[in-house]
Coordinates of C-alpha atoms in Angstrom, one line a residue:
Chain A
M1 CA 5.3 1.3 -2.4
R2 CA 4.5 4.4 -4.2
P3 CA 5.3 4.2 -7.9
I4 CA 6.7 7.2 -9.7
L5 CA 4.8 8.0 -12.9
L6 CA 6.8 9.3 -15.8
S7 CA 4.5 11.0 -18.2
G8 CA 6.9 12.5 -20.7
H9 CA 5.9 10.4 -23.6
E10 CA 2.9 11.1 -25.8
R11 CA 2.5 7.6 -27.2
A12 CA 3.0 4.0 -26.2
L13 CA 6.3 3.0 -24.6
T14 CA 8.2 0.4 -26.5
Q15 CA 11.2 -0.2 -24.3
V16 CA 12.6 1.0 -21.0
K17 CA 16.1 0.3 -19.7
Y18 CA 18.2 1.0 -16.6
N19 CA 21.9 1.8 -17.1
P20 CA 24.2 -0.7 -15.3
D21 CA 24.5 1.5 -12.2
G22 CA 20.7 1.7 -12.0
D23 CA 20.6 5.5 -11.6
I24 CA 19.2 6.4 -15.0
I25 CA 16.3 5.0 -16.9
F26 CA 16.1 5.3 -20.7
S27 CA 12.7 5.1 -22.3
V28 CA 11.7 5.0 -26.0
S29 CA 8.2 5.4 -27.3
K30 CA 6.4 5.6 -30.6
D31 CA 6.5 9.4 -30.3
H32 CA 10.0 9.5 -31.8
V33 CA 11.7 10.8 -28.6
V34 CA 14.1 9.1 -26.3
G35 CA 13.9 10.1 -22.7
A36 CA 16.5 9.8 -19.9
W37 CA 15.3 9.9 -16.3
Y38 CA 16.9 9.7 -12.9
S39 CA 15.5 6.5 -11.3
H40 CA 15.5 7.6 -7.7
N41 CA 13.1 10.5 -8.1
G42 CA 11.8 10.4 -11.6
E43 CA 13.4 13.6 -12.7
R44 CA 13.9 13.9 -16.4
L45 CA 17.5 14.4 -17.3
G46 CA 16.9 15.1 -20.9
T47 CA 15.6 14.0 -24.3
Y48 CA 17.3 12.8 -27.4
H49 CA 15.8 14.3 -30.6
G50 CA 16.5 13.2 -34.2
H51 CA 14.5 10.1 -35.0
Q52 CA 11.8 10.5 -37.6
G53 CA 9.7 7.5 -36.7
A54 CA 8.4 5.4 -33.9
L55 CA 11.2 4.0 -31.7
W56 CA 11.3 0.3 -31.0
T57 CA 14.4 -0.2 -28.9
V58 CA 17.1 1.4 -26.8
D59 CA 20.3 0.2 -25.0
V60 CA 23.0 1.9 -23.1
D61 CA 26.7 0.8 -22.9
P62 CA 28.3 -0.5 -19.7
T63 CA 29.9 2.9 -18.8
S64 CA 26.7 4.9 -19.5
T65 CA 28.4 7.1 -22.1
L66 CA 26.9 5.8 -25.3
L67 CA 23.2 5.2 -26.0
A68 CA 21.9 3.2 -29.0
T69 CA 18.4 3.4 -30.4
G70 CA 16.6 1.9 -33.3
G71 CA 13.2 2.7 -34.8
A72 CA 10.8 2.6 -37.7
D73 CA 12.6 5.4 -39.6
N74 CA 15.1 2.6 -40.7
T75 CA 17.9 4.0 -38.7
M76 CA 20.0 2.9 -35.8
R77 CA 21.5 5.8 -33.9
L78 CA 24.2 6.3 -31.4
W79 CA 24.0 9.1 -28.9
E80 CA 26.1 10.6 -26.2
V81 CA 24.3 10.0 -23.0
K82 CA 25.5 13.1 -21.2
S83 CA 24.6 15.7 -23.7
G84 CA 22.0 14.2 -25.9
K85 CA 24.2 14.7 -28.9
L86 CA 23.7 12.5 -32.0
L87 CA 27.0 10.7 -32.7
K88 CA 26.2 8.4 -35.5
T89 CA 23.4 7.2 -37.7
W90 CA 23.3 3.9 -39.6
D91 CA 20.7 3.6 -42.3
F92 CA 19.0 0.4 -43.2
A93 CA 16.4 -0.8 -45.7
T94 CA 13.9 -1.7 -42.9
S95 CA 13.2 -0.7 -39.4
I96 CA 15.3 -1.7 -36.4
K97 CA 13.5 -3.8 -33.8
R98 CA 16.2 -4.4 -31.3
V99 CA 19.6 -3.1 -30.3
E100 CA 21.9 -4.4 -27.7
F101 CA 25.5 -3.7 -26.6
S102 CA 27.8 -6.6 -25.7
A103 CA 28.9 -6.9 -22.1
D104 CA 32.1 -5.0 -22.7
G105 CA 30.5 -2.3 -24.8
R106 CA 32.7 -3.0 -27.8
Q107 CA 30.0 -4.4 -30.0
L108 CA 26.6 -3.3 -30.9
L109 CA 23.9 -5.5 -32.4
G110 CA 20.9 -4.5 -34.3
V111 CA 17.9 -6.6 -35.5
T112 CA 16.3 -5.5 -38.7
E113 CA 12.8 -6.1 -39.7
K114 CA 11.8 -8.4 -42.6
R115 CA 9.9 -6.7 -45.4
S116 CA 9.1 -7.6 -49.0
G117 CA 12.5 -7.9 -50.7
H118 CA 14.4 -7.8 -47.5
L119 CA 15.1 -10.7 -45.2
G120 CA 15.4 -10.1 -41.5
T121 CA 19.0 -9.7 -40.4
I122 CA 21.1 -9.3 -37.3
V123 CA 23.9 -6.8 -37.8
V124 CA 26.9 -6.3 -35.5
Y125 CA 29.0 -3.2 -35.4
D126 CA 32.3 -2.6 -33.6
I127 CA 32.0 0.3 -31.3
N128 CA 34.6 2.7 -30.1
P129 CA 33.7 3.6 -26.6
D130 CA 35.1 7.1 -26.9
P131 CA 32.2 9.5 -27.7
E132 CA 34.6 11.7 -29.6
A133 CA 35.8 9.0 -31.9
D134 CA 34.4 8.1 -35.3
Q135 CA 32.4 5.0 -35.5
A136 CA 32.7 2.4 -38.2
D137 CA 30.3 2.7 -41.1
D138 CA 30.2 -0.9 -42.1
H139 CA 29.0 -3.8 -40.1
A140 CA 31.5 -6.3 -38.7
L141 CA 29.0 -9.2 -39.0
R142 CA 25.7 -9.7 -40.7
I143 CA 23.5 -12.7 -40.0
V144 CA 20.6 -13.3 -42.4
C145 CA 17.6 -15.0 -40.9
D146 CA 16.1 -16.8 -43.9
E147 CA 13.9 -19.2 -42.0
S148 CA 11.9 -16.9 -39.7
K149 CA 12.8 -13.3 -38.9
A150 CA 14.5 -12.5 -35.6
T151 CA 12.5 -10.3 -33.3
V152 CA 14.9 -10.1 -30.4
A153 CA 18.6 -10.8 -30.0
G154 CA 21.5 -10.4 -27.6
F155 CA 25.1 -11.2 -26.8
S156 CA 25.9 -14.1 -24.4
Y157 CA 28.8 -14.0 -22.0
L158 CA 32.0 -12.8 -23.6
A159 CA 30.0 -12.2 -26.8
R160 CA 30.7 -15.9 -27.6
Y161 CA 27.2 -16.4 -28.9
I162 CA 24.5 -14.3 -30.3
I163 CA 21.2 -15.6 -29.2
A164 CA 18.1 -14.6 -31.2
G165 CA 14.4 -15.2 -30.6
H166 CA 12.3 -15.6 -33.7
E167 CA 8.8 -14.8 -34.9
D168 CA 8.0 -18.6 -35.1
G169 CA 8.7 -19.1 -31.4
S170 CA 12.1 -20.6 -31.8
V171 CA 15.4 -19.5 -30.3
S172 CA 18.7 -19.7 -32.2
Q173 CA 22.3 -19.7 -31.2
Y174 CA 24.8 -18.1 -33.5
D175 CA 28.5 -18.0 -33.2
G176 CA 29.5 -14.6 -32.0
K177 CA 32.6 -14.4 -34.3
T178 CA 31.5 -16.0 -37.5
G179 CA 27.7 -15.7 -37.4
E180 CA 27.3 -19.3 -38.1
L181 CA 24.0 -20.9 -36.9
L182 CA 24.8 -23.4 -34.3
Y183 CA 21.5 -24.4 -32.9
N184 CA 17.8 -23.6 -33.4
T185 CA 15.2 -25.0 -31.0
Q186 CA 11.5 -24.5 -30.9
V187 CA 11.1 -23.5 -27.3
H188 CA 7.8 -21.7 -27.5
E189 CA 4.7 -22.7 -29.3
D190 CA 4.6 -22.7 -33.1
D191 CA 4.1 -19.3 -34.7
M192 CA 4.0 -17.6 -31.3
Q193 CA 6.5 -14.7 -31.5
V194 CA 9.3 -14.4 -29.0
T195 CA 8.7 -10.9 -27.7
D196 CA 11.5 -10.3 -25.3
L197 CA 14.9 -11.7 -24.3
Q198 CA 16.6 -10.5 -21.2
W199 CA 19.9 -11.7 -19.7
A200 CA 20.9 -12.9 -16.3
P201 CA 23.6 -10.6 -14.9
D202 CA 26.4 -13.1 -15.9
R203 CA 24.8 -13.7 -19.3
T204 CA 25.0 -17.5 -19.1
Y205 CA 21.2 -17.8 -19.2
F206 CA 18.3 -15.7 -20.3
I207 CA 14.6 -15.4 -20.1
T208 CA 12.3 -15.2 -23.1
A209 CA 8.7 -14.0 -23.2
S210 CA 6.3 -15.0 -25.9
K211 CA 2.9 -14.5 -27.2
D212 CA 2.1 -18.1 -26.3
K213 CA 1.5 -16.8 -22.7
S214 CA 4.6 -18.3 -21.2
A215 CA 8.1 -17.2 -20.3
K216 CA 11.1 -19.5 -20.2
L217 CA 14.4 -19.6 -18.6
I218 CA 17.0 -20.9 -21.1
T219 CA 20.7 -21.5 -21.0
A220 CA 22.9 -19.8 -23.5
E221 CA 25.3 -22.7 -23.9
S222 CA 22.9 -25.4 -24.9
L223 CA 19.6 -23.7 -25.3
E224 CA 18.2 -25.9 -22.6
V225 CA 14.9 -24.8 -21.1
L226 CA 15.4 -24.6 -17.3
K227 CA 12.1 -23.2 -16.1
T228 CA 8.7 -22.3 -17.6
Y229 CA 6.4 -19.7 -16.3
V230 CA 2.8 -20.1 -17.5
T231 CA 0.4 -17.2 -17.4
D232 CA -3.1 -16.4 -18.8
T233 CA -2.2 -13.6 -21.1
P234 CA 0.2 -12.9 -24.1
L235 CA 3.5 -11.7 -22.7
N236 CA 5.4 -8.7 -24.0
S237 CA 8.3 -8.8 -21.6
A238 CA 10.1 -10.8 -18.9
A239 CA 12.8 -9.8 -16.5
M240 CA 14.8 -11.4 -13.8
T241 CA 15.3 -9.7 -10.4
S242 CA 18.6 -9.7 -8.6
V243 CA 18.7 -10.0 -4.8
K244 CA 15.5 -12.0 -4.8
D245 CA 14.9 -14.9 -7.1
F246 CA 11.9 -13.7 -8.9
V247 CA 10.9 -13.0 -12.4
I248 CA 8.6 -10.2 -13.5
L249 CA 6.4 -10.8 -16.5
G250 CA 4.5 -8.1 -18.3
G251 CA 1.9 -8.3 -21.0
G252 CA -1.8 -8.1 -21.5
Q253 CA -4.3 -8.1 -24.2
A254 CA -2.9 -7.3 -27.6
A255 CA -2.7 -3.5 -28.1
M256 CA -5.2 -3.5 -30.9
D257 CA -7.9 -5.0 -28.6
V258 CA -7.3 -2.7 -25.7
T259 CA -10.0 -0.3 -26.3
T260 CA -12.6 -3.0 -26.2
T261 CA -11.5 -4.4 -22.8
S262 CA -11.6 -3.1 -19.3
A263 CA -8.4 -2.7 -17.3
R264 CA -9.5 -5.6 -15.2
Q265 CA -10.1 -8.0 -18.0
G266 CA -7.1 -6.8 -20.0
K267 CA -4.8 -8.2 -17.3
F268 CA -2.5 -5.2 -17.5
E269 CA -0.5 -6.2 -14.4
A270 CA 3.1 -7.0 -13.7
R271 CA 3.2 -10.6 -12.6
F272 CA 5.8 -11.8 -10.1
Y273 CA 6.8 -15.4 -10.3
H274 CA 9.3 -17.2 -8.1
K275 CA 12.2 -18.0 -10.4
I276 CA 12.9 -21.4 -8.9
F277 CA 9.4 -22.6 -7.9
M278 CA 7.7 -21.2 -11.0
E279 CA 4.8 -20.1 -8.9
E280 CA 3.0 -16.8 -9.1
I281 CA 3.6 -14.8 -5.9
G282 CA 1.8 -11.6 -6.7
R283 CA 0.8 -8.9 -9.1
V284 CA 1.3 -5.1 -9.4
R285 CA -1.4 -3.3 -11.1
G286 CA -1.4 0.3 -12.3
H287 CA -1.1 0.5 -16.0
F288 CA -4.3 0.8 -18.1
G289 CA -2.8 -0.7 -21.2
P290 CA -0.6 -3.7 -21.8
L291 CA 2.9 -3.6 -20.4
N292 CA 5.3 -3.4 -23.3
Y293 CA 8.5 -3.7 -21.3
V294 CA 9.6 -4.4 -17.8
A295 CA 13.1 -3.6 -16.6
V296 CA 14.6 -4.4 -13.3
H297 CA 17.1 -2.2 -11.4
P298 CA 20.5 -3.9 -11.7
Q299 CA 20.8 -3.8 -7.9
G300 CA 17.4 -5.3 -7.5
T301 CA 15.9 -2.4 -5.5
G302 CA 13.1 -1.7 -7.9
Y303 CA 11.7 -2.1 -11.4
C304 CA 10.0 0.0 -14.0
S305 CA 7.5 -0.8 -16.6
G306 CA 6.5 0.9 -19.8
G307 CA 3.0 0.5 -21.0
E308 CA 0.9 1.0 -24.1
D309 CA -0.8 3.7 -22.1
G310 CA 2.2 6.0 -22.5
Y311 CA 3.4 5.9 -19.0
V312 CA 6.5 4.6 -17.3
R313 CA 5.9 3.5 -13.8
V314 CA 9.0 3.3 -11.6
H315 CA 8.6 1.1 -8.5
H316 CA 11.0 0.9 -5.5
F317 CA 10.4 -2.3 -3.6
D318 CA 9.6 -2.0 0.0
K319 CA 10.4 -4.2 3.0
A320 CA 7.6 -6.8 2.4
Y321 CA 9.2 -7.7 -0.9
F322 CA 12.6 -8.3 0.5
D323 CA 11.3 -10.2 3.5
F324 CA 9.3 -12.6 1.5
L325 CA 10.6 -16.2 1.7
Y326 CA 9.2 -19.5 1.0
E327 CA 8.9 -21.9 3.9
V328 CA 11.7 -24.1 2.6
E329 CA 13.9 -21.0 2.0
R330 CA 13.2 -19.9 5.6
E331 CA 14.1 -23.3 6.9
Q332 CA 17.3 -23.3 4.9
A333 CA 18.2 -19.9 6.3
Q334 CA 17.6 -21.2 9.8
A335 CA 19.7 -24.3 9.2
N336 CA 22.6 -22.2 7.9
L337 CA 22.7 -20.0 10.9
Chain B
M1 CA 6.9 54.2 6.4
S2 CA 6.1 57.5 4.8
R3 CA 2.9 57.8 2.9
P4 CA 2.2 60.5 0.4
A5 CA -0.4 62.9 1.8
G6 CA -3.9 62.5 0.7
R7 CA -3.6 58.9 -0.2
T8 CA -5.4 56.7 2.3
D9 CA -5.8 53.6 0.2
W10 CA -7.0 50.5 2.1
A11 CA -4.3 48.5 0.4
D12 CA -1.7 50.9 1.7
E13 CA -3.0 50.7 5.2
D14 CA -2.8 46.9 5.0
D15 CA 0.8 47.3 4.0
E16 CA 1.6 49.4 6.9
E17 CA 0.2 47.1 9.4
S18 CA 2.4 44.2 8.4
S19 CA 5.5 46.3 8.7
V20 CA 5.3 46.4 12.5
Q21 CA 8.8 46.0 13.8
L22 CA 9.7 42.4 14.5
P23 CA 12.7 41.5 16.6
P24 CA 15.3 39.9 14.5
T25 CA 15.8 36.2 14.4
S26 CA 18.3 35.0 16.9
I27 CA 20.4 31.9 16.8
T28 CA 22.3 30.8 19.9
K29 CA 24.6 27.9 20.1
N30 CA 24.1 25.7 23.2
K31 CA 26.8 23.9 25.1
D32 CA 25.5 20.4 24.1
G33 CA 25.9 21.2 20.4
T34 CA 22.3 22.1 19.7
E35 CA 21.1 25.4 18.4
T36 CA 18.2 27.5 19.5
I37 CA 16.5 29.5 16.9
I38 CA 14.0 32.1 17.9
T39 CA 11.9 33.6 15.1
Y40 CA 9.1 36.1 15.3
T41 CA 6.1 36.1 12.9
I42 CA 2.8 37.9 12.8
R43 CA -0.3 35.8 12.4
D44 CA -3.2 36.6 10.2
D45 CA -5.2 38.0 13.1
G46 CA -2.3 40.4 13.9
K47 CA -0.9 38.6 16.9
K48 CA 2.8 38.3 17.2
I49 CA 4.1 34.8 17.4
K50 CA 7.5 33.8 18.9
T51 CA 8.7 30.5 17.7
T52 CA 11.5 28.8 19.5
R53 CA 13.1 25.8 17.9
R54 CA 15.9 23.7 19.2
I55 CA 17.7 21.7 16.6
K56 CA 20.6 19.4 16.6
K57 CA 22.6 19.0 13.4
T58 CA 24.0 15.6 12.6
T59 CA 26.0 14.6 9.6
V60 CA 24.8 11.5 7.9
K61 CA 27.4 9.9 5.7
T62 CA 26.3 7.7 2.9
E63 CA 28.6 6.1 0.4
V64 CA 27.5 6.6 -3.2
N65 CA 28.9 5.4 -6.4
P66 CA 31.1 8.2 -7.7
R67 CA 29.8 7.7 -11.2
V68 CA 26.3 8.0 -10.0
A69 CA 27.2 11.1 -8.0
E70 CA 28.8 12.7 -11.0
R71 CA 25.8 12.0 -13.2
K72 CA 23.5 13.6 -10.7
H73 CA 25.2 16.9 -11.6
W74 CA 24.9 16.6 -15.3
A75 CA 23.2 19.6 -17.0
K76 CA 19.8 18.8 -18.4
F77 CA 19.4 18.7 -22.2
G78 CA 16.9 18.3 -24.9
A79 CA 13.3 19.2 -23.9
E80 CA 14.5 19.6 -20.3
K81 CA 17.2 22.1 -21.1
G82 CA 17.3 25.0 -18.7
K83 CA 14.7 23.6 -16.4
P84 CA 15.5 23.9 -12.7
L85 CA 16.7 21.0 -10.5
G86 CA 14.3 18.4 -9.3
P87 CA 11.4 16.6 -10.9
Q88 CA 9.1 18.7 -13.1
T89 CA 5.5 18.3 -12.3
D90 CA 4.5 18.0 -16.0
T91 CA 6.5 14.9 -16.6
T92 CA 6.9 13.3 -13.2
S93 CA 4.2 12.5 -10.6
V94 CA 3.8 10.1 -7.7
A95 CA 1.1 7.6 -8.2
E96 CA -1.2 6.3 -5.5
N97 CA 0.2 3.8 -3.1
I98 CA 0.3 0.2 -4.1
V99 CA 0.4 -2.6 -1.6
F100 CA 2.6 -5.3 -2.9
R101 CA 3.0 -8.3 -0.7
P102 CA 4.3 -11.5 -2.2
V103 CA 2.6 -14.6 -1.0
A104 CA 3.5 -18.2 -1.6
A105 CA 0.2 -19.5 -3.0
W106 CA -1.0 -16.5 -4.9
K107 CA -4.3 -16.8 -6.6
A108 CA -6.0 -14.3 -8.9
S109 CA -9.1 -14.6 -6.7
T110 CA -7.3 -13.3 -3.6
E111 CA -7.3 -9.8 -4.9
D112 CA -10.9 -10.0 -6.0
K113 CA -11.9 -11.2 -2.6
S114 CA -10.3 -8.2 -1.0
E115 CA -12.3 -6.0 -3.2
T116 CA -15.6 -7.6 -2.2
E117 CA -14.5 -7.2 1.4
K118 CA -13.9 -3.6 0.7
K119 CA -17.4 -3.2 -0.6
K120 CA -18.7 -4.9 2.5
A121 CA -16.7 -2.5 4.6
N122 CA -18.2 0.4 2.7
L123 CA -21.7 -0.9 3.4
K124 CA -20.8 -1.1 7.0
D125 CA -19.9 2.5 7.0
A126 CA -23.2 3.3 5.4
K127 CA -24.9 2.4 8.7
I128 CA -27.6 0.1 7.5
K129 CA -30.2 -0.4 10.2
C130 CA -33.3 -2.5 9.9
R131 CA -36.3 -0.6 11.1
I132 CA -37.8 -3.8 12.4
C133 CA -35.2 -5.5 14.5
S134 CA -32.4 -2.9 14.3
G135 CA -30.1 -5.4 12.7
D136 CA -27.5 -4.6 10.2
H137 CA -29.5 -5.4 7.1
W138 CA -32.1 -3.7 5.0
T139 CA -35.6 -3.6 6.3
T140 CA -36.7 -5.6 3.3
K141 CA -34.3 -8.4 4.1
C142 CA -35.3 -8.6 7.7
P143 CA -36.2 -12.1 8.7
F144 CA -39.0 -10.7 10.8
K145 CA -40.6 -8.3 8.5
D146 CA -43.6 -10.6 8.5
T147 CA -43.7 -11.2 12.2
M148 CA -42.8 -7.9 13.7
T149 CA -43.8 -4.3 13.5
P150 CA -41.2 -1.7 12.9
E151 CA -39.5 -0.6 16.1
G152 CA -41.0 2.4 17.7
G153 CA -43.9 2.2 15.3
A154 CA -47.5 2.6 16.4
A155 CA -49.1 -0.4 17.9
P156 CA -50.5 -2.4 15.1
A157 CA -53.9 -2.7 16.6
D158 CA -54.3 1.0 16.5
L159 CA -54.0 1.1 12.8
A160 CA -57.2 1.3 10.9
D161 CA -57.6 -1.4 8.4
D162 CA -58.2 1.0 5.5
E163 CA -54.9 2.8 5.9
P164 CA -52.3 0.1 6.6
E165 CA -49.6 1.6 4.4
K166 CA -48.8 4.4 6.8
A167 CA -46.5 2.4 9.0
G168 CA -46.7 -1.2 7.9
G169 CA -46.6 -0.9 4.2
L170 CA -43.8 1.6 3.8
G171 CA -42.0 0.2 6.8
A172 CA -41.8 -3.2 5.1
G173 CA -40.0 -1.5 2.3
G174 CA -40.3 -4.4 -0.1
S175 CA -43.9 -3.8 -1.1
S176 CA -44.2 -1.6 -4.1
Y177 CA -46.5 1.3 -4.4
V178 CA -50.2 0.5 -4.0
P179 CA -52.6 3.0 -5.7
P180 CA -55.0 4.5 -3.2
H181 CA -58.1 2.8 -4.6
L182 CA -56.6 -0.6 -4.1
R183 CA -55.2 0.0 -0.6
G184 CA -58.3 -0.9 1.3
R185 CA -59.1 -4.0 -0.5
G186 CA -55.7 -5.5 -0.8
G187 CA -55.0 -5.0 2.8
A188 CA -51.3 -5.3 3.4
G189 CA -50.7 -6.9 0.1
E190 CA -48.0 -9.6 0.1
K191 CA -48.2 -9.8 3.9
M192 CA -51.3 -11.9 3.6
G193 CA -49.1 -14.6 1.9
G194 CA -48.7 -18.0 3.3
K195 CA -45.2 -17.3 4.5
Y196 CA -46.4 -14.8 7.0
E197 CA -49.0 -17.1 8.4
R198 CA -46.7 -20.0 8.8
D199 CA -44.1 -18.0 10.5
D200 CA -46.4 -16.3 12.8
L201 CA -48.1 -19.4 14.1
A202 CA -45.0 -21.1 15.5
T203 CA -42.6 -18.3 16.2
L204 CA -41.8 -17.3 19.8
R205 CA -40.4 -14.0 20.8
V206 CA -37.8 -14.4 23.5
T207 CA -36.9 -11.3 25.4
N208 CA -34.6 -10.5 28.4
V209 CA -31.9 -12.6 26.9
S210 CA -28.4 -12.2 28.3
E211 CA -26.1 -10.2 26.1
F212 CA -23.6 -12.9 26.2
A213 CA -26.0 -15.4 24.7
E214 CA -25.2 -17.2 21.5
E215 CA -27.7 -18.5 18.9
Q216 CA -26.5 -22.0 19.5
D217 CA -27.4 -21.8 23.3
L218 CA -30.9 -20.8 22.4
R219 CA -31.2 -23.5 19.8
D220 CA -30.0 -26.1 22.3
M221 CA -32.5 -24.9 24.9
F222 CA -35.5 -24.7 22.7
S223 CA -34.8 -27.9 20.8
R224 CA -36.0 -29.8 23.8
Y225 CA -39.5 -29.0 23.0
G226 CA -39.5 -29.8 19.3
H227 CA -37.9 -29.2 16.0
V228 CA -36.6 -25.7 15.8
T229 CA -36.6 -24.4 12.2
R230 CA -35.0 -21.1 12.9
V231 CA -33.3 -19.1 15.6
F232 CA -32.5 -15.5 15.3
L233 CA -30.7 -13.6 17.9
A234 CA -30.5 -9.9 17.4
K235 CA -27.0 -8.8 17.8
D236 CA -25.4 -5.4 17.9
R237 CA -23.4 -4.8 14.7
E238 CA -20.6 -3.0 16.4
T239 CA -20.0 -5.0 19.6
G240 CA -21.3 -8.3 18.5
K241 CA -23.2 -8.7 21.7
A242 CA -26.7 -9.8 21.8
K243 CA -29.3 -7.1 21.9
G244 CA -31.5 -8.9 24.4
F245 CA -34.1 -10.4 22.2
A246 CA -34.4 -13.4 19.9
F247 CA -36.9 -15.3 17.8
V248 CA -37.4 -19.0 17.7
S249 CA -39.5 -20.7 15.1
Y250 CA -40.8 -24.2 15.4
A251 CA -42.0 -26.4 12.7
D252 CA -45.1 -27.3 14.7
R253 CA -47.2 -24.9 16.6
M254 CA -47.9 -27.4 19.3
D255 CA -44.2 -27.5 20.1
A256 CA -44.1 -23.8 20.2
E257 CA -47.0 -23.6 22.6
K258 CA -45.3 -26.1 24.9
A259 CA -42.0 -24.3 24.7
C260 CA -43.7 -21.0 25.4
E261 CA -45.2 -22.4 28.5
K262 CA -42.1 -24.0 29.8
M263 CA -39.5 -21.5 28.9
D264 CA -41.3 -18.4 30.1
G265 CA -39.5 -17.5 33.3
Y266 CA -36.6 -19.8 32.7
G267 CA -33.3 -18.6 34.1
F268 CA -30.7 -18.2 31.4
G269 CA -27.4 -16.7 32.2
H270 CA -28.1 -14.1 34.9
L271 CA -31.5 -13.2 33.6
I272 CA -35.0 -14.6 33.4
L273 CA -36.3 -15.2 30.0
R274 CA -39.6 -14.0 28.9
V275 CA -41.2 -16.0 26.1
E276 CA -44.3 -15.2 24.2
F277 CA -45.7 -15.7 20.8
A278 CA -44.4 -13.2 18.3
K279 CA -47.0 -10.5 17.6
K280 CA -48.6 -10.3 14.3
A281 CA -47.5 -7.6 12.0
T282 CA -50.3 -5.6 10.5

């Protein structure tokens, strides 16, 4: 496969996301600019200007009309996808580390950073999907994380739960309506930050990535760890592929150590693991910095990764990828014929 | 073309040349639904070229998501505002091809191995040829650098003792520079070492070997006369066929003598072997 290189950003990428139809990729980077790209040919659709600081996160609503971003300028912003128009700005005391829409696009969640005098919080806003309408100024729900700050969070199926990953390596389940803490389990090693949380398409389970060099598949209902994928490098991101039962893990040497390591040692590769057998099946190299985020095309035809090196690499899988089967899988396919 | 009088610019002349009348492009529709397009162009050397193309137009229908199709026609905005359709070269490029082939038992080492193989392949392309036995290794690494003279080199006996470096020394490659005042005394330097003597005493040179011979065949045949320490069959790097000569070393010179006597003239394959003691290198 020939990856498409998107070089529109001047600084490290922090998050990349496909929209639900998979035709547009949104990218945010530390250079304050949000980019929108067509995924099939890498053409840039446009940029969203207005943020005053590094951007940490981006998410798009299910109909691809609204885009939410959050960054180090202590604001969470809502944009119209089509025109790049800024619709709404919410101000906070600290920076926004993660935003995510609920599955129906009616709610938007933001994770705020912990700083002296301010505890980390998860805020939820009700969203009007009409880009012309006014958005609520006040949050509908506010969860304060007094134990360990949340680094990532997301809505489960039907927005029943809010699942958060914490700095101490634990994962919590909050009630989606009341914000009450239901469960908190230590899934990753102590004090190893959960760096990413991505949902399966039906949002009944999710995958977490952590600095403890492992990724885990966890159910939303009971926070039960289903699978563990062990690597040899701190992970920044983990994604599940549709069509094929794989997971893609991205990571590498910590960004601050990058200049002292070569690309080979730094392990700046996207690692493919089989979702069920938990076995590594291959790697894709290309970045010359750690991978900060990997996102999979919702239809499973490709994936893109954003790196500390400032590039987004868009990959379209070729035949060898789709043909790959384990021996047992092949036998099963034969038996079902 | 009318040119103002008095102006015979070379640039103008050039202009005029290219404006030679060309027949217009003609498009004719054929009965089978194809089209024939005839175009005329002028090549750089001034020759007129007639190009006939027959094309068939087919309509390929693909179903696309209407939302996706609509978004494809959105106007660009932000930094891209006003830019033409299609990817811009300053923001989008195509990276080099990456082979991604999932395998069941993937190991980090598999990729490293492929890289060392690549290096090996590179070396192959570099056409390494030993000057002693024409094998695919460096002359310094030749197992016979002590027992053979470089191919095509002057007969060792012809070399005067006081200038051995001319063919032997440099040919061996491994020996470092010997200053002129030391050349006579030191002789061929390291070649006087024990290794050379040992090898030379019990090594047979076997020639007229069949090209289908294998090292193991030789080892089997020569082992009858004593303990064989080493068999080297020169093979062509490209074809893998034997080059027609081999070296057999014995642990004991007596065995070597016996083997030399018995095996000389022995029929192997479709050829008759010729066995003699390997010649001393100078």
